[in-house]
mmCIF file of C-alpha atoms in Angstrom:
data_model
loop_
_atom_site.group_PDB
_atom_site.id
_atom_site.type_symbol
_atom_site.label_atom_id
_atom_site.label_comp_id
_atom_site.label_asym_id
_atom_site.label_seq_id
_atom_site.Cartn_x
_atom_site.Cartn_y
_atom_site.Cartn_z
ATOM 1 C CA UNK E 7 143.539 83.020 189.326
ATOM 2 C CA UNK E 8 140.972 86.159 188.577
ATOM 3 C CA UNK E 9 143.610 87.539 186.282
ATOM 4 C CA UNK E 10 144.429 84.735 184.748
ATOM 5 C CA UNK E 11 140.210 84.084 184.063
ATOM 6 C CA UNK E 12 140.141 87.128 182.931
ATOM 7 C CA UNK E 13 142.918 87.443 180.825
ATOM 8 C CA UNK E 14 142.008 83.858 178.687
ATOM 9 C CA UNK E 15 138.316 85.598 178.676
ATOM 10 C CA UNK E 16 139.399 88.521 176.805
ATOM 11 C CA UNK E 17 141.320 86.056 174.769
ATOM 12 C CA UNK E 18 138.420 84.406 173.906
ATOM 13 C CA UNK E 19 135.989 87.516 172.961
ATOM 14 C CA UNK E 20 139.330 88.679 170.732
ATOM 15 C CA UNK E 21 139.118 86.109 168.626
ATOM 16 C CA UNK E 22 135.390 85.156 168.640
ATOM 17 C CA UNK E 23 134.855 89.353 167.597
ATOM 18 C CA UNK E 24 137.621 88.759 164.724
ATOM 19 C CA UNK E 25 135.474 86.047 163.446
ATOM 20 C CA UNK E 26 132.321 87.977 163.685
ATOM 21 C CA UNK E 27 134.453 90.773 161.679
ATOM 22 C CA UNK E 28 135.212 87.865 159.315
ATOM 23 C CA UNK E 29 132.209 86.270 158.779
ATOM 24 C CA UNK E 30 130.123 90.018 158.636
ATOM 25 C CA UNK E 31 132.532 90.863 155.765
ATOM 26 C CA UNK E 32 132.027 88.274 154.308
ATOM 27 C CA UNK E 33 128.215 88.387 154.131
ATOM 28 C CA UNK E 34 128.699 92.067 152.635
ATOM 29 C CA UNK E 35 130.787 90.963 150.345
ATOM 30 C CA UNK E 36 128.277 87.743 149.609
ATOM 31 C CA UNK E 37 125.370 90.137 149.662
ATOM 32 C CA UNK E 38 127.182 93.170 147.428
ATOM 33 C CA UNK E 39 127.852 90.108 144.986
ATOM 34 C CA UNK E 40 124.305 89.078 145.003
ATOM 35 C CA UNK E 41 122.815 92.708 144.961
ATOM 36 C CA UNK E 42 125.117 92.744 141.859
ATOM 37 C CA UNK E 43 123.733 89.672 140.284
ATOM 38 C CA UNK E 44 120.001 91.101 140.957
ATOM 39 C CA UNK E 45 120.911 93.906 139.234
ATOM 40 C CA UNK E 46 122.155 92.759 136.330
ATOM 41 C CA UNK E 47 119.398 90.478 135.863
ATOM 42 C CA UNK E 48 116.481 93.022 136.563
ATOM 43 C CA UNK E 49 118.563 95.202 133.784
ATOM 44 C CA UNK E 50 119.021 92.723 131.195
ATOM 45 C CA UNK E 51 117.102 89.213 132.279
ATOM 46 C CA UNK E 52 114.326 89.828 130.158
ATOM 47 C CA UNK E 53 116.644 90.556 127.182
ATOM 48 C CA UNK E 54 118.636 87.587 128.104
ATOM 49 C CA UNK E 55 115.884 84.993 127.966
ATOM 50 C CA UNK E 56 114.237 86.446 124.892
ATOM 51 C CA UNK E 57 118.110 86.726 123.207
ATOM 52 C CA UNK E 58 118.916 82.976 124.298
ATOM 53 C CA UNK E 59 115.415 81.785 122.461
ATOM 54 C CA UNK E 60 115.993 83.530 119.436
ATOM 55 C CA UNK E 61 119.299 82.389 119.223
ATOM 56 C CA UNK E 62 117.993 78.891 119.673
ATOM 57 C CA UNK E 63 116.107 79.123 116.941
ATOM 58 C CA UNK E 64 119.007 80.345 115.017
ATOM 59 C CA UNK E 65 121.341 77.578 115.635
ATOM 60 C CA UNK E 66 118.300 74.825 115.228
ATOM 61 C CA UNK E 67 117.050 76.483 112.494
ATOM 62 C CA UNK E 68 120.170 78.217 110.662
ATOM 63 C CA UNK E 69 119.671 78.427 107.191
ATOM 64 C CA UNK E 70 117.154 80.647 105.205
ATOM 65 C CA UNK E 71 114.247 81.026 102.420
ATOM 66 C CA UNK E 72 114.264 82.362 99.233
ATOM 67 C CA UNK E 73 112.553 85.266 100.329
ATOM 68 C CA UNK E 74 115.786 86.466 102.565
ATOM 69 C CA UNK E 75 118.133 85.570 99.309
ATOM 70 C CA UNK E 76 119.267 89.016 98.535
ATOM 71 C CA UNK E 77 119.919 90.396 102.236
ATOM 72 C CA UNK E 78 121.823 87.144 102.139
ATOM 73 C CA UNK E 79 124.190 87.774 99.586
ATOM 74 C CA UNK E 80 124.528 91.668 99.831
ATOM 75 C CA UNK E 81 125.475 90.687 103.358
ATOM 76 C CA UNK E 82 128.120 88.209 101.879
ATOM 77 C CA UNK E 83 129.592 90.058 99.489
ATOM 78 C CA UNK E 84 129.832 93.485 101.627
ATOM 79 C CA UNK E 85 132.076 91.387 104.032
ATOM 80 C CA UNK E 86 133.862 89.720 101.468
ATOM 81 C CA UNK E 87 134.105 91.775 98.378
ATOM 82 C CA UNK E 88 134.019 94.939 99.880
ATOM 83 C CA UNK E 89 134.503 97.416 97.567
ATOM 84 C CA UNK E 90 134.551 95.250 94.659
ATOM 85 C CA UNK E 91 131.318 95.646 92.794
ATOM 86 C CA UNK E 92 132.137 93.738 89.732
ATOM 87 C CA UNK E 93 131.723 90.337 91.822
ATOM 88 C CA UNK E 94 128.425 91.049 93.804
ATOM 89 C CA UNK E 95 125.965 88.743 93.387
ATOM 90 C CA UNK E 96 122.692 90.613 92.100
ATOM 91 C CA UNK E 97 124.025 92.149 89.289
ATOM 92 C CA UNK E 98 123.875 88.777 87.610
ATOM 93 C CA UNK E 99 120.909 87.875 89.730
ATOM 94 C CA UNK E 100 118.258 90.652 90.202
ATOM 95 C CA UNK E 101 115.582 89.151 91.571
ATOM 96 C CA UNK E 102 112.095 90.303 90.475
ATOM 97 C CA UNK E 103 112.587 93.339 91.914
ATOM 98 C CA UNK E 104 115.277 95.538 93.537
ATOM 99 C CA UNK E 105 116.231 95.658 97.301
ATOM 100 C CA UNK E 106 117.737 98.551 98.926
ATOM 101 C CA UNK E 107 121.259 97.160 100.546
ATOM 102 C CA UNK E 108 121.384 100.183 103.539
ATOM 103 C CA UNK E 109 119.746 96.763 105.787
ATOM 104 C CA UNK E 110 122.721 94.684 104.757
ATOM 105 C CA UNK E 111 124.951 97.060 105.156
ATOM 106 C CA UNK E 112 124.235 97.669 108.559
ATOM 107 C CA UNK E 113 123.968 94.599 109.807
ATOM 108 C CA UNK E 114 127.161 93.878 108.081
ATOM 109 C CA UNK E 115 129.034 96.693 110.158
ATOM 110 C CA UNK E 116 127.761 94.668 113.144
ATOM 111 C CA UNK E 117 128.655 91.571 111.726
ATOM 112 C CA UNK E 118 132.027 92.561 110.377
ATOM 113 C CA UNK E 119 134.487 91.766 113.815
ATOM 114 C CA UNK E 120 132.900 88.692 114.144
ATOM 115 C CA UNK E 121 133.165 87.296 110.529
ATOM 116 C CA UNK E 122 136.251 88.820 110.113
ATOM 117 C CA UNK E 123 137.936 86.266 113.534
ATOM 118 C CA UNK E 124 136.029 83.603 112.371
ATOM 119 C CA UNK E 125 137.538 83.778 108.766
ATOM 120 C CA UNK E 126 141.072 84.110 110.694
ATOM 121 C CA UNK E 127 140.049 81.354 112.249
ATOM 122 C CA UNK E 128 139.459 79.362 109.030
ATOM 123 C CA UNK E 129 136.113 78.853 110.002
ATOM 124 C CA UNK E 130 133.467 77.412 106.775
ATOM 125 C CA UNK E 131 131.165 80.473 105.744
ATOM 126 C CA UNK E 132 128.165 78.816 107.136
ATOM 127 C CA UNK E 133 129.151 80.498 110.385
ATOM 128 C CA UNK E 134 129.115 83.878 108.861
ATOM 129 C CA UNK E 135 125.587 83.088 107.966
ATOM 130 C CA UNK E 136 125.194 82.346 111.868
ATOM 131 C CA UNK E 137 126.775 85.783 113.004
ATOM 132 C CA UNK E 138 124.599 87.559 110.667
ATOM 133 C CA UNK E 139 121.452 86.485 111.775
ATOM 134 C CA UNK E 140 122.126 86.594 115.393
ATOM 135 C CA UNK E 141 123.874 90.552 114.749
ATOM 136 C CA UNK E 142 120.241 91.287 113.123
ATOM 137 C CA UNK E 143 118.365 89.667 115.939
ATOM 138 C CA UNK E 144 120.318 91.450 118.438
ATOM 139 C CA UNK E 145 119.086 94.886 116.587
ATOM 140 C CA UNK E 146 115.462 93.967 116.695
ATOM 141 C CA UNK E 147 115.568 92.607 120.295
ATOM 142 C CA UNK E 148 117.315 95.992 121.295
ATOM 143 C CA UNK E 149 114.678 98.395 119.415
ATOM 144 C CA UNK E 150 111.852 95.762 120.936
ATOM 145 C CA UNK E 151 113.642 96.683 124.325
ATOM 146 C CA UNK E 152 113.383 100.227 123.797
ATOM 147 C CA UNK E 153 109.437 99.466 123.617
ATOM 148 C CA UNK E 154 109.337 97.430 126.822
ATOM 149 C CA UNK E 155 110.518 100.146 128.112
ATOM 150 C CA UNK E 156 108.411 102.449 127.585
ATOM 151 C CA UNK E 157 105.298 99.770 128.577
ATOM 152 C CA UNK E 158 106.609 99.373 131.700
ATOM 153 C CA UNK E 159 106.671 103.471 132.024
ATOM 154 C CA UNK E 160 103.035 103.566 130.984
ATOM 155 C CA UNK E 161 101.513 100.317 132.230
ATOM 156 C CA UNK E 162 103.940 98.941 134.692
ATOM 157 C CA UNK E 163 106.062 96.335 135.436
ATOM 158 C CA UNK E 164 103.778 93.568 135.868
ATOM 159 C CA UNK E 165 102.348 94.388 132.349
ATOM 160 C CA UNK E 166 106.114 94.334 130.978
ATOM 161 C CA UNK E 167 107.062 90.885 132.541
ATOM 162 C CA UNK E 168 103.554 89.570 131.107
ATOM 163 C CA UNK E 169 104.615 91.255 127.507
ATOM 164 C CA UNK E 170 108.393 89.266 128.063
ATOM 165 C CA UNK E 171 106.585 85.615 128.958
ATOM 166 C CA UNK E 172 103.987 86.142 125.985
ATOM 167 C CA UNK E 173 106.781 87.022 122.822
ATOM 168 C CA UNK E 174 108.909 84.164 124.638
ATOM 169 C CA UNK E 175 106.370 81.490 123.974
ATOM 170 C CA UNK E 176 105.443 82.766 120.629
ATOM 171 C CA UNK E 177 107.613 80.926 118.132
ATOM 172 C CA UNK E 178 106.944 83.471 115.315
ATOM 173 C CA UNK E 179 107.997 86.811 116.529
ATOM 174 C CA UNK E 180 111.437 85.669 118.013
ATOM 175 C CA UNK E 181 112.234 83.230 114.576
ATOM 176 C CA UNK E 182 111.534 85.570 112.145
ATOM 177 C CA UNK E 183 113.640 88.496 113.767
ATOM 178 C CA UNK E 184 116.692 87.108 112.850
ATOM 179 C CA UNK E 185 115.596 86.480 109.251
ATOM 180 C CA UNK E 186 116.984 88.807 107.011
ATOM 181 C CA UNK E 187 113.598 89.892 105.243
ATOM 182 C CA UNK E 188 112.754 93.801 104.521
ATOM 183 C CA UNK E 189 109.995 93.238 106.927
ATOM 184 C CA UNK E 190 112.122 92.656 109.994
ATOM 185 C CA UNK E 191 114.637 95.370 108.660
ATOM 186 C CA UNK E 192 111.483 97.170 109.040
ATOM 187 C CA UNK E 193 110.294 95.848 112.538
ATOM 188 C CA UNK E 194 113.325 97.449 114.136
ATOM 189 C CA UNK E 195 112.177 100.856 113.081
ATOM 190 C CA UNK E 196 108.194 99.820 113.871
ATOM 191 C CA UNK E 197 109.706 98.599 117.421
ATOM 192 C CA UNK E 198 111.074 102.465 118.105
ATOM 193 C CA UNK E 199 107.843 104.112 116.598
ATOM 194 C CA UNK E 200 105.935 102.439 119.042
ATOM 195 C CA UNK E 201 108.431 103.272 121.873
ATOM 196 C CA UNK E 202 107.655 106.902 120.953
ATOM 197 C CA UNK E 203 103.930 106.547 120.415
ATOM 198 C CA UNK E 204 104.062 105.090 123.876
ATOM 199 C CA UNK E 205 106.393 107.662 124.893
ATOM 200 C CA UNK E 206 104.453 110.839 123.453
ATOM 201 C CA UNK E 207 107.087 111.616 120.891
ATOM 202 C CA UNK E 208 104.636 111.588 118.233
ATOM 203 C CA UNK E 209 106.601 113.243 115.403
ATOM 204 C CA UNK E 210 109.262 110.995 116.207
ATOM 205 C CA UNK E 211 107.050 108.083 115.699
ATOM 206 C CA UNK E 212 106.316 109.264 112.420
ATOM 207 C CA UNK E 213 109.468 109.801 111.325
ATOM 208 C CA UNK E 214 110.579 106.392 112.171
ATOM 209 C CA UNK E 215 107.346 104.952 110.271
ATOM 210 C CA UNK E 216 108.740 107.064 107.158
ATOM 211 C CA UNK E 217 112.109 105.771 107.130
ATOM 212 C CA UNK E 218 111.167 102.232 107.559
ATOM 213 C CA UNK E 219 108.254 103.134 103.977
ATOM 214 C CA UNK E 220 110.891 104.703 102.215
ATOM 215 C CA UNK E 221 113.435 102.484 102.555
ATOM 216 C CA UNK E 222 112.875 99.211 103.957
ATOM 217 C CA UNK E 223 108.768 98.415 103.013
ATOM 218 C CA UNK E 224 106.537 100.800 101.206
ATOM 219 C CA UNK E 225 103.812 98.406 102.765
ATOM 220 C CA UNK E 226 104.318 100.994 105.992
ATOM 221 C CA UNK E 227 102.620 103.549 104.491
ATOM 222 C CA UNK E 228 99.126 101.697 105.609
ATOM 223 C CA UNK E 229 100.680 101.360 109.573
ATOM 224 C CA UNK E 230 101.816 105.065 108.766
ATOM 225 C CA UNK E 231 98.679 106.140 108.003
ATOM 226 C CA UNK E 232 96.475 104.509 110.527
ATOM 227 C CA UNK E 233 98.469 105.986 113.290
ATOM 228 C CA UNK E 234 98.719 109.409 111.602
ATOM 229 C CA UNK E 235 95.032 110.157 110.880
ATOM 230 C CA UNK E 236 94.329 108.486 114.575
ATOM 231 C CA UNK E 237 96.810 110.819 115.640
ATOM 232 C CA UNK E 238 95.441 114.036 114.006
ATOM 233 C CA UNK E 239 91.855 112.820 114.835
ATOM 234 C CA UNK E 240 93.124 113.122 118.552
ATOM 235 C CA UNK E 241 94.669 116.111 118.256
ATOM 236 C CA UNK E 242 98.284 114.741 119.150
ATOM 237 C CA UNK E 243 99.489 116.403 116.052
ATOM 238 C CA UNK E 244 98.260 119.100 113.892
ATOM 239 C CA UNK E 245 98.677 119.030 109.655
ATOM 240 C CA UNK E 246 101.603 121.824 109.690
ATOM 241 C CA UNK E 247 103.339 120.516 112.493
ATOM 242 C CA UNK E 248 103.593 117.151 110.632
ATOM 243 C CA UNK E 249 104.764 118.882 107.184
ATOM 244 C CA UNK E 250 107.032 120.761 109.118
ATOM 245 C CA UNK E 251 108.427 117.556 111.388
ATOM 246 C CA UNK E 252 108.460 115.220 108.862
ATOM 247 C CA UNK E 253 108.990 116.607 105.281
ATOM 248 C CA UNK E 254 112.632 116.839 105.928
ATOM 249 C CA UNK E 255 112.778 113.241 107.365
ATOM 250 C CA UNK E 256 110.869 111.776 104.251
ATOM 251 C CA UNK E 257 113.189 113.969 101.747
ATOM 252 C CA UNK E 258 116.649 112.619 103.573
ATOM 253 C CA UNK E 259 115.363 109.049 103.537
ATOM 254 C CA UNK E 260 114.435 109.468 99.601
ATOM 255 C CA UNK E 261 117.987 110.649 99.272
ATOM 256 C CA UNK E 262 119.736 108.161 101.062
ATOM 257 C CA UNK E 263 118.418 105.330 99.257
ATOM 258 C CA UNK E 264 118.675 106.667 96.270
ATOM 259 C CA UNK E 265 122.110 107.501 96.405
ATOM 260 C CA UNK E 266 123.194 104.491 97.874
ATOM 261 C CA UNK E 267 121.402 101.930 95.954
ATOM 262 C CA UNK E 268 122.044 103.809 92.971
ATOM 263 C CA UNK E 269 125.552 103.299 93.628
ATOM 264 C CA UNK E 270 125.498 99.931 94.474
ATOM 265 C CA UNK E 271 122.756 98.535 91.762
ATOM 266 C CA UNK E 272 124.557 100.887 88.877
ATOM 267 C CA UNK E 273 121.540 102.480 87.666
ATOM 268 C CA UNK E 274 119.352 105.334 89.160
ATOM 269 C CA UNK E 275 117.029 103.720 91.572
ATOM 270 C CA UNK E 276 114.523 104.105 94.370
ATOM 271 C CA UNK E 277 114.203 100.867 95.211
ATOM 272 C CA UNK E 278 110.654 100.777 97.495
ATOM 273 C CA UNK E 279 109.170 102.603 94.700
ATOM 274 C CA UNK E 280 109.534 99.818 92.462
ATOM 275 C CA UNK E 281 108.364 97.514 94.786
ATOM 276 C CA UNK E 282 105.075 99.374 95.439
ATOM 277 C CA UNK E 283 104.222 99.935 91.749
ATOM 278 C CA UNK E 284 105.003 95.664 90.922
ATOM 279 C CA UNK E 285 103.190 95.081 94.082
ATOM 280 C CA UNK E 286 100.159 97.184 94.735
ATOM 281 C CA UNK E 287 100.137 99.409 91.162
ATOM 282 C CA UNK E 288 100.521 96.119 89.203
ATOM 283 C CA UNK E 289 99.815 93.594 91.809
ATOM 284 C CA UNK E 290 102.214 91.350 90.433
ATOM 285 C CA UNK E 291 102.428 89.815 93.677
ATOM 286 C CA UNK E 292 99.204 88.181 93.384
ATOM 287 C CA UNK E 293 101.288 85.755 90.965
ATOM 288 C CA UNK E 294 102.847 84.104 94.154
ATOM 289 C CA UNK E 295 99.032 82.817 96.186
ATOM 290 C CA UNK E 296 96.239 84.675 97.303
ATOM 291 C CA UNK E 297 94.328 84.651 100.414
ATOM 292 C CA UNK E 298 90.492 85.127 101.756
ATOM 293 C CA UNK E 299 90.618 88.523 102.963
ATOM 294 C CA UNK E 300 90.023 87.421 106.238
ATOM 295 C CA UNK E 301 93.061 85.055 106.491
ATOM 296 C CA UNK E 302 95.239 87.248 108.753
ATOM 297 C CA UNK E 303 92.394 87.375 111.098
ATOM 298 C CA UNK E 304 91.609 83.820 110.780
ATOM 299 C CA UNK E 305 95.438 81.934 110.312
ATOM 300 C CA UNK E 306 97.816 84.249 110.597
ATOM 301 C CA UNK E 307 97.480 85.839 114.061
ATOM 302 C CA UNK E 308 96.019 82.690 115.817
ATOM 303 C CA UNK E 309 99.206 80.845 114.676
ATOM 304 C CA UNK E 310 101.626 83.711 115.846
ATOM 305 C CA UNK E 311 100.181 85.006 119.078
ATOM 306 C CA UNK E 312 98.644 81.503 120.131
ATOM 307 C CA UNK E 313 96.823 82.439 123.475
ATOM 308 C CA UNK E 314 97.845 86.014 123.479
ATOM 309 C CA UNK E 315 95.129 86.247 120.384
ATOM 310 C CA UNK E 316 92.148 85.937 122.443
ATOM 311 C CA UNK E 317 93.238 87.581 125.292
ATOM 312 C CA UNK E 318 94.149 91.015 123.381
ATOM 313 C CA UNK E 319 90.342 91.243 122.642
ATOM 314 C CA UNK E 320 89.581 90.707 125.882
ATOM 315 C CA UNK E 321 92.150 93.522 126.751
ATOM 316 C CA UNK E 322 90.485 95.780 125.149
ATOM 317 C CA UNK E 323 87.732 95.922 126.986
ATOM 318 C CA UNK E 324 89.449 95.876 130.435
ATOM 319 C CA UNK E 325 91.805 99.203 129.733
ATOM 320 C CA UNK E 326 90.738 102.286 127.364
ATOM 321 C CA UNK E 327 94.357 103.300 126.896
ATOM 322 C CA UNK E 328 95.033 99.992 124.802
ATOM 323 C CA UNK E 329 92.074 101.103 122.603
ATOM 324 C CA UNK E 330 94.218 103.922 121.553
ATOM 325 C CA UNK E 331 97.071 101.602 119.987
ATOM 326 C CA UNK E 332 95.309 98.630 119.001
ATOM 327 C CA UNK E 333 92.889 99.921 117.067
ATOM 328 C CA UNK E 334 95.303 102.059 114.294
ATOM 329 C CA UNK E 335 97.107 98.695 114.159
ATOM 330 C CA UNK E 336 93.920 96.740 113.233
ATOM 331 C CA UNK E 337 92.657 99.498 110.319
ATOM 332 C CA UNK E 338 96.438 98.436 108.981
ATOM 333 C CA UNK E 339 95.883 94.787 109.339
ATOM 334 C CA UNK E 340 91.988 95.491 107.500
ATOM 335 C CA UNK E 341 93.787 97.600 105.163
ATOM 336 C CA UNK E 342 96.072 94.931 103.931
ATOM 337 C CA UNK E 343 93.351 92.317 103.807
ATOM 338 C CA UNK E 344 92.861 93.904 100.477
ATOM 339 C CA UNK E 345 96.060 92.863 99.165
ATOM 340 C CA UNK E 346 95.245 88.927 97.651
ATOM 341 C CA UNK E 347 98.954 87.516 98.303
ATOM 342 C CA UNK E 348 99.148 87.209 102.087
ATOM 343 C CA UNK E 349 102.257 85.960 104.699
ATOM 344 C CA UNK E 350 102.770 86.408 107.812
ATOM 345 C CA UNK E 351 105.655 88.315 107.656
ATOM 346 C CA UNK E 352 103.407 91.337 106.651
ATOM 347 C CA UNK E 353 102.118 91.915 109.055
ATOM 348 C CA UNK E 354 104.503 90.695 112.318
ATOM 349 C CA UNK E 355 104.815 94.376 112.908
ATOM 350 C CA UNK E 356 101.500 93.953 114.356
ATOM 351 C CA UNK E 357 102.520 91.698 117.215
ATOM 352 C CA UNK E 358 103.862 93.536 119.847
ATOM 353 C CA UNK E 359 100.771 95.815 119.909
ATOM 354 C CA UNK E 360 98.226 92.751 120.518
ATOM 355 C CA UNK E 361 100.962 91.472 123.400
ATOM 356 C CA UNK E 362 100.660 94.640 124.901
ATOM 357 C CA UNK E 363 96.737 94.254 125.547
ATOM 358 C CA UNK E 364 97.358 90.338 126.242
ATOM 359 C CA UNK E 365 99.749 91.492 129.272
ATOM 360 C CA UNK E 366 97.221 94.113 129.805
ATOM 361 C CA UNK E 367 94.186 91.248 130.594
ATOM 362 C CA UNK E 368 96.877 88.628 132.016
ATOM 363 C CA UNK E 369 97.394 91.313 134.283
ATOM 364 C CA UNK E 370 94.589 92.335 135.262
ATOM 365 C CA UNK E 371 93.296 88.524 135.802
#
């Protein structure tokens, strides 16, 4: 009988250990999965939920202004006409003034495997126009990702996830980055300059400022400046060590353009020089609305950072490191008060700097 107990005993603990080897495998396996998921989502959640919004606004919102006409069409007829110059668009239709086509044709590369199954797919145009935008979005979201970054390296994470809820319940910032504008071609390079600012790559943030004035809007110059002269005041950078950084950056960016749109618009042609003598030399712009020089101040930013406006000025009080990078952007925004025809758009560069010292005070509250 004791064998026999003992026999149907050890039975018993067999089996009730192979379930225990079961069921503790398959909690690893349950918890690897989940340690998985929790990775992937500290990695890429806050690009996710900022990604999804824009998008929204994309698909609500799909088609576009007459400011983004050219990008527009240089976009259409680089994936469609390709090499065929003859049938592109703005050499019937100009516009008032010249727009350099290296955007377009960037965001067209992007664009290109996605237009090109969709047209297999004899899919209308209109979602070519869909792919576009959300291709550019996904290049300003991944520049304005780089710059989280480098918040969270300086000011921590709490400050980053405060930075991430603040630009997702802004409707501005995440509409207008998947507008095809020369503004938002020039966010993207803003987006890394800051990065590096943030970083202490100084010269590199300088360089990116200079590409996005040379080629995407001369406007830049002002941000370019502020930050320069706050840099030199600081003694982050020194006069020869920015001739000797930068010269070569501003030369190859003059080049570029030049060659390029001069191929594509048939004519010799810098086209952000053009646009700066019509628009400050001239101010021809002033043709389209003026502006109290205070409207920025007094529409503009309330509307786009809603309650991230007041709490940036109350940022600045709370950390002296925000000082440093909100005030160069605020001599640009003073700076372009001057300028009688205002809109938003110039100056949505400015954003992410006032979210930083928003996140800063949410923070710290």
């Amino acid at each position: 009988m004791k064998a026999q107990f003992f026999r149907k005993a050890h039975k018993l603990i067999s089996c009730l250990s192979s379930l225990f080897c079961i069921h503790s495998a398959t909690n690893r396996t349950t918890m690897a999965s989940n340690s998985k998921s929790e990775t992937f989502l500290q990695r890429y959640g806050y690009d996710l939920l900022l990604a999804s919004i824009a998008a929204l606004y994309v698909l609500t919102i799909p088609y576009t202004k007459v400011e983004e006409s050219f990008n527009v069409q240089a976009m259409h007829d680089i994936l469609y006409h390709w090499t065929n110059l003859e049938n592109y668009d703005h050499l019937e239709f100009p516009g008032v003034v010249p727009r350099t086509f290296l955007g377009a044709l960037l965001v067209s590369i992007i664009a290109a495997p996605f237009v090109l199954t969709a047209s297999l797919l004899h899919l209308p145009k209109f979602y070519a126009l869909v792919i576009v935008r959300m291709a550019l979005g996904c290049i300003i979201l991944y520049t304005l990702r780089f710059f989280r970054h480098q918040i969270r390296n300086k000011f921590g994470h709490q400050v980053e996830a405060f930075f991430v809820i603040l630009t997702a319940i802004q409707f501005h910032f995440l509409f207008y980055c998947t507008r095809p504008l020369p503004n938002i071609l020039a966010l993207g390079l803003v987006n890394l300059a800051y990065g590096y600012w943030f970083e202490g790559r100084f010269y590199a943030a300088l360089n990116s400022l200079i590409f996005a004035t040379t080629v995407f809007r001369c406007d830049m110059l002002l941000l370019l400046c502020s930050i320069g002269l706050q840099l030199l005041l600081t003694n982050k950078i020194s006069v020869w060590g920015a001739l000797k950084h930068c010269t070569g950056m501003a030369l190859f960016c003059i080049g570029l353009t030049i060659i390029v749109d001069s191929i594509m618009w048939k004519r010799l042609l810098w086209p952000e020089f053009e646009v700066f003598w019509f628009n400050s030399v001239l101010n021809k712009s002033s043709e389209w609305g003026t502006n109290a020089f205070h409207w920025y101040f007094t529409s503009a930013l309330p509307r786009s950072l809603l309650a991230a406006y007041p709490l940036s000025l109350f940022g600045l009080f709370l950390d002296r490191r925000v000082r440093t990078f909100t005030f160069p952007v605020l001599a640009f925004i003073l700076l372009y008060s001057k300028l009688p025809h205002k809109e938003l758009r110039f100056i949505i560069s400015s954003v992410p700097i006032f979210n930083v010292s928003a996140s800063i005070a949410s923070n710290r509250m």
